Amino acid sequence: RRPHASSPIRLATISGSLGSPTAGPVGPRDFRTLKLLGKGDVGRVYLVQGQGLYALKVLSKAEMQKRNKVKRVLAEQAILLASNHPFIVPLYHTFQTRDYLYLYMEYCAGGEFFRALQNLPGRCLPESDARFYAAEVVAALEYLHLMGNIYRDQKPENIHLHESGHVMLSDFAMSQNPQEQQDGSPGE
């Protein structure tokens, strides 16, 4: 249970959430795609309608293999599944088809922190707001570090604004857990 998440869901309620119950495992058919939220090198993130509004990260298995990103994507999935923090985007469910891996996550209605900064006069936060958001980012980073993870891709584009006014870190593909490194190498 994630008490800080805006809408806790159960796997049983995902399937058939668009009105008609479906048989079998959860899949892309259980969601209605509303719009594209963003693109990465191996996938895209969509705003989807299920039981509510959610972000669905769709990752191409072929692109992951072609770009040697399989370990990174699996590390991101593991970090999100293990995380339970109010300033880290909750991952509710993962599933896959033959060609794609899907990550079903909290939708942050405020969008990227980067975009919010671009809309401010002078593209600069008042000092009190900067302290507030910095404290939340530091709290999330501290949590990740206590779990043994190194978040290596901190930038405004990977900080999202939740409708509650708080920030949430996302995109953990560049993260690593040195304790889980099998070969001793510093990542891909």
Short mmCIF file of C-alpha atoms in Angstrom, two decimals:
data_model
loop_
_atom_site.label_atom_id
_atom_site.label_comp_id
_atom_site.label_asym_id
_atom_site.label_seq_id
_atom_site.Cartn_x
_atom_site.Cartn_y
_atom_site.Cartn_z
CA ARG A 1 0.00 0.00 0.00
CA ARG A 2 1.26 3.49 -0.87
CA PRO A 3 -0.59 5.95 1.39
CA HIS A 4 0.97 8.94 -0.36
CA ALA A 5 -0.18 7.88 -3.84
CA SER A 6 -3.18 9.76 -5.12
CA SER A 7 -5.19 6.72 -6.06
CA PRO A 8 -4.18 3.32 -4.76
CA ILE A 9 -5.30 0.64 -7.18
CA ARG A 10 -5.46 -3.11 -7.15
CA LEU A 11 -4.51 -5.33 -10.04
CA ALA A 12 -7.97 -6.87 -10.07
CA THR A 13 -9.54 -3.46 -10.70
CA ILE A 14 -7.23 -2.59 -13.60
CA SER A 15 -8.58 -5.29 -15.85
CA GLY A 16 -11.93 -4.23 -17.19
CA SER A 17 -11.66 -0.72 -15.80
CA LEU A 18 -12.93 0.72 -19.08
CA GLY A 19 -16.33 -0.77 -18.51
CA SER A 20 -16.22 -4.37 -19.63
CA PRO A 21 -14.43 -7.12 -17.74
CA THR A 22 -11.69 -8.82 -19.70
CA ALA A 23 -10.41 -12.34 -19.40
CA GLY A 24 -6.76 -13.11 -19.01
CA PRO A 25 -3.82 -10.98 -17.97
CA VAL A 26 -3.77 -7.20 -17.98
CA GLY A 27 -2.68 -5.76 -21.31
CA PRO A 28 -2.75 -2.67 -23.49
CA ARG A 29 -6.41 -3.27 -24.36
CA ASP A 30 -7.32 -2.43 -20.75
CA PHE A 31 -6.41 1.23 -21.24
CA ARG A 32 -7.53 4.02 -23.53
CA THR A 33 -4.64 6.15 -24.76
CA LEU A 34 -5.42 9.86 -24.46
CA LYS A 35 -2.18 11.52 -25.55
CA LEU A 36 1.58 11.22 -25.83
CA LEU A 37 3.36 12.72 -22.80
CA GLY A 38 6.97 12.16 -23.82
CA LYS A 39 9.50 10.14 -25.80
CA GLY A 40 12.79 8.49 -24.91
CA ASP A 41 15.36 6.51 -26.83
CA VAL A 42 13.61 3.14 -26.33
CA GLY A 43 10.03 4.10 -25.59
CA ARG A 44 7.22 6.54 -25.07
CA VAL A 45 5.04 7.64 -22.17
CA TYR A 46 1.31 8.03 -22.71
CA LEU A 47 -1.49 9.49 -20.65
CA VAL A 48 -4.01 6.66 -20.38
CA GLN A 49 -7.49 6.24 -18.99
CA GLY A 50 -7.99 3.19 -16.83
CA GLN A 51 -9.63 3.40 -13.44
CA GLY A 52 -8.41 7.00 -13.51
CA LEU A 53 -5.66 8.90 -15.33
CA TYR A 54 -2.25 7.22 -15.34
CA ALA A 55 1.05 7.34 -17.18
CA LEU A 56 1.88 4.26 -19.22
CA LYS A 57 5.51 3.91 -20.22
CA VAL A 58 5.76 1.70 -23.31
CA LEU A 59 9.23 0.33 -24.01
CA SER A 60 10.18 -1.45 -27.22
CA LYS A 61 11.99 -4.72 -26.52
CA ALA A 62 13.69 -4.58 -29.92
CA GLU A 63 15.01 -1.06 -29.26
CA MET A 64 16.15 -2.05 -25.76
CA GLN A 65 18.17 -4.93 -27.22
CA LYS A 66 19.46 -2.92 -30.17
CA ARG A 67 20.67 -0.08 -27.90
CA ASN A 68 21.91 -2.41 -25.15
CA LYS A 69 19.43 -0.95 -22.61
CA VAL A 70 17.86 -4.12 -21.22
CA LYS A 71 19.79 -3.98 -17.91
CA ARG A 72 18.95 -0.31 -17.48
CA VAL A 73 15.24 -0.82 -18.04
CA LEU A 74 15.16 -3.78 -15.67
CA ALA A 75 17.05 -1.72 -13.06
CA GLU A 76 14.49 1.08 -13.43
CA GLN A 77 11.64 -1.39 -13.01
CA ALA A 78 13.27 -2.91 -9.91
CA ILE A 79 13.86 0.50 -8.32
CA LEU A 80 10.30 1.63 -8.96
CA LEU A 81 8.83 -1.64 -7.67
CA ALA A 82 10.89 -1.43 -4.47
CA SER A 83 10.29 2.29 -3.86
CA ASN A 84 7.61 3.58 -1.54
CA HIS A 85 8.25 7.30 -1.11
CA PRO A 86 6.00 10.33 -1.56
CA PHE A 87 8.48 12.05 -3.91
CA ILE A 88 9.11 9.10 -6.24
CA VAL A 89 6.59 8.27 -8.97
CA PRO A 90 4.70 5.14 -7.87
CA LEU A 91 4.77 2.15 -10.18
CA TYR A 92 1.49 0.28 -9.85
CA HIS A 93 1.92 -2.55 -12.30
CA THR A 94 4.10 -3.89 -15.09
CA PHE A 95 3.15 -6.20 -17.93
CA GLN A 96 4.49 -7.17 -21.31
CA THR A 97 3.54 -8.30 -24.74
CA ARG A 98 5.78 -10.01 -27.23
CA ASP A 99 7.18 -6.67 -28.43
CA TYR A 100 6.78 -4.24 -25.52
CA LEU A 101 7.29 -3.80 -21.79
CA TYR A 102 4.71 -1.60 -20.03
CA LEU A 103 5.13 0.36 -16.79
CA TYR A 104 1.82 1.60 -15.34
CA MET A 105 2.57 4.60 -13.12
CA GLU A 106 1.12 7.59 -11.33
CA TYR A 107 0.29 10.48 -13.66
CA CYS A 108 1.72 13.81 -12.53
CA ALA A 109 -0.74 16.39 -13.82
CA GLY A 110 1.70 19.28 -13.31
CA GLY A 111 4.05 17.88 -15.94
CA GLU A 112 7.80 18.25 -16.06
CA PHE A 113 9.42 20.65 -13.62
CA PHE A 114 11.49 21.86 -16.58
CA ARG A 115 8.36 23.06 -18.41
CA ALA A 116 7.06 24.80 -15.30
CA LEU A 117 10.38 26.65 -14.98
CA GLN A 118 10.18 27.74 -18.61
CA ASN A 119 6.84 29.44 -17.92
CA LEU A 120 8.09 31.49 -14.96
CA PRO A 121 9.19 35.12 -15.35
CA GLY A 122 12.93 35.03 -15.82
CA ARG A 123 12.71 31.22 -15.73
CA CYS A 124 13.61 31.39 -12.07
CA LEU A 125 11.85 30.27 -8.88
CA PRO A 126 11.47 32.52 -5.87
CA GLU A 127 14.00 31.46 -3.22
CA SER A 128 11.36 30.07 -0.86
CA ASP A 129 9.93 27.85 -3.63
CA ALA A 130 13.42 26.72 -4.63
CA ARG A 131 14.11 25.66 -1.03
CA PHE A 132 10.80 23.78 -0.86
CA TYR A 133 11.39 21.81 -4.07
CA ALA A 134 15.08 21.26 -3.33
CA ALA A 135 14.18 19.76 0.06
CA GLU A 136 11.76 17.34 -1.58
CA VAL A 137 14.33 16.29 -4.19
CA VAL A 138 16.96 15.80 -1.49
CA ALA A 139 14.53 13.70 0.57
CA ALA A 140 13.86 11.46 -2.47
CA LEU A 141 17.58 11.16 -3.27
CA GLU A 142 18.36 10.34 0.35
CA TYR A 143 15.73 7.58 0.28
CA LEU A 144 17.17 6.14 -2.93
CA HIS A 145 20.70 6.24 -1.52
CA LEU A 146 19.58 4.55 1.71
CA MET A 147 18.16 1.77 -0.50
CA GLY A 148 21.59 1.46 -2.14
CA ASN A 149 20.66 3.14 -5.44
CA ILE A 150 22.59 5.85 -7.22
CA TYR A 151 20.34 8.18 -9.24
CA ARG A 152 22.56 9.35 -12.08
CA ASP A 153 20.16 11.35 -14.23
CA GLN A 154 18.97 14.21 -12.04
CA LYS A 155 17.68 17.08 -14.17
CA PRO A 156 14.50 19.19 -14.27
CA GLU A 157 13.06 17.00 -17.05
CA ASN A 158 13.07 14.01 -14.66
CA ILE A 159 11.26 15.85 -11.89
CA HIS A 160 7.49 15.96 -12.26
CA LEU A 161 4.92 18.08 -10.48
CA HIS A 162 2.10 16.18 -8.86
CA GLU A 163 -1.36 17.75 -8.63
CA SER A 164 -0.76 18.04 -4.86
CA GLY A 165 2.00 20.57 -5.55
CA HIS A 166 4.82 18.22 -4.60
CA VAL A 167 7.58 16.90 -6.83
CA MET A 168 8.11 13.30 -7.91
CA LEU A 169 11.31 11.90 -9.36
CA SER A 170 11.02 9.71 -12.44
CA ASP A 171 13.18 7.98 -15.07
CA PHE A 172 15.53 5.66 -13.24
CA ALA A 173 17.07 4.02 -16.31
CA MET A 174 20.49 5.58 -15.59
CA SER A 175 20.37 4.52 -11.93
CA GLN A 176 22.42 1.74 -10.54
CA ASN A 177 22.77 -0.25 -7.38
CA PRO A 178 26.47 -0.97 -6.81
CA GLN A 179 25.56 -3.81 -4.42
CA GLU A 180 23.78 -5.59 -7.27
CA GLN A 181 26.58 -5.14 -9.82
CA GLN A 182 27.57 -8.70 -10.66
CA ASP A 183 30.53 -8.00 -12.92
CA GLY A 184 32.07 -5.08 -11.00
CA SER A 185 31.71 -2.73 -13.96
CA PRO A 186 30.31 0.80 -13.38
CA GLY A 187 27.19 0.24 -15.49
CA GLU A 188 26.54 0.30 -19.21
#
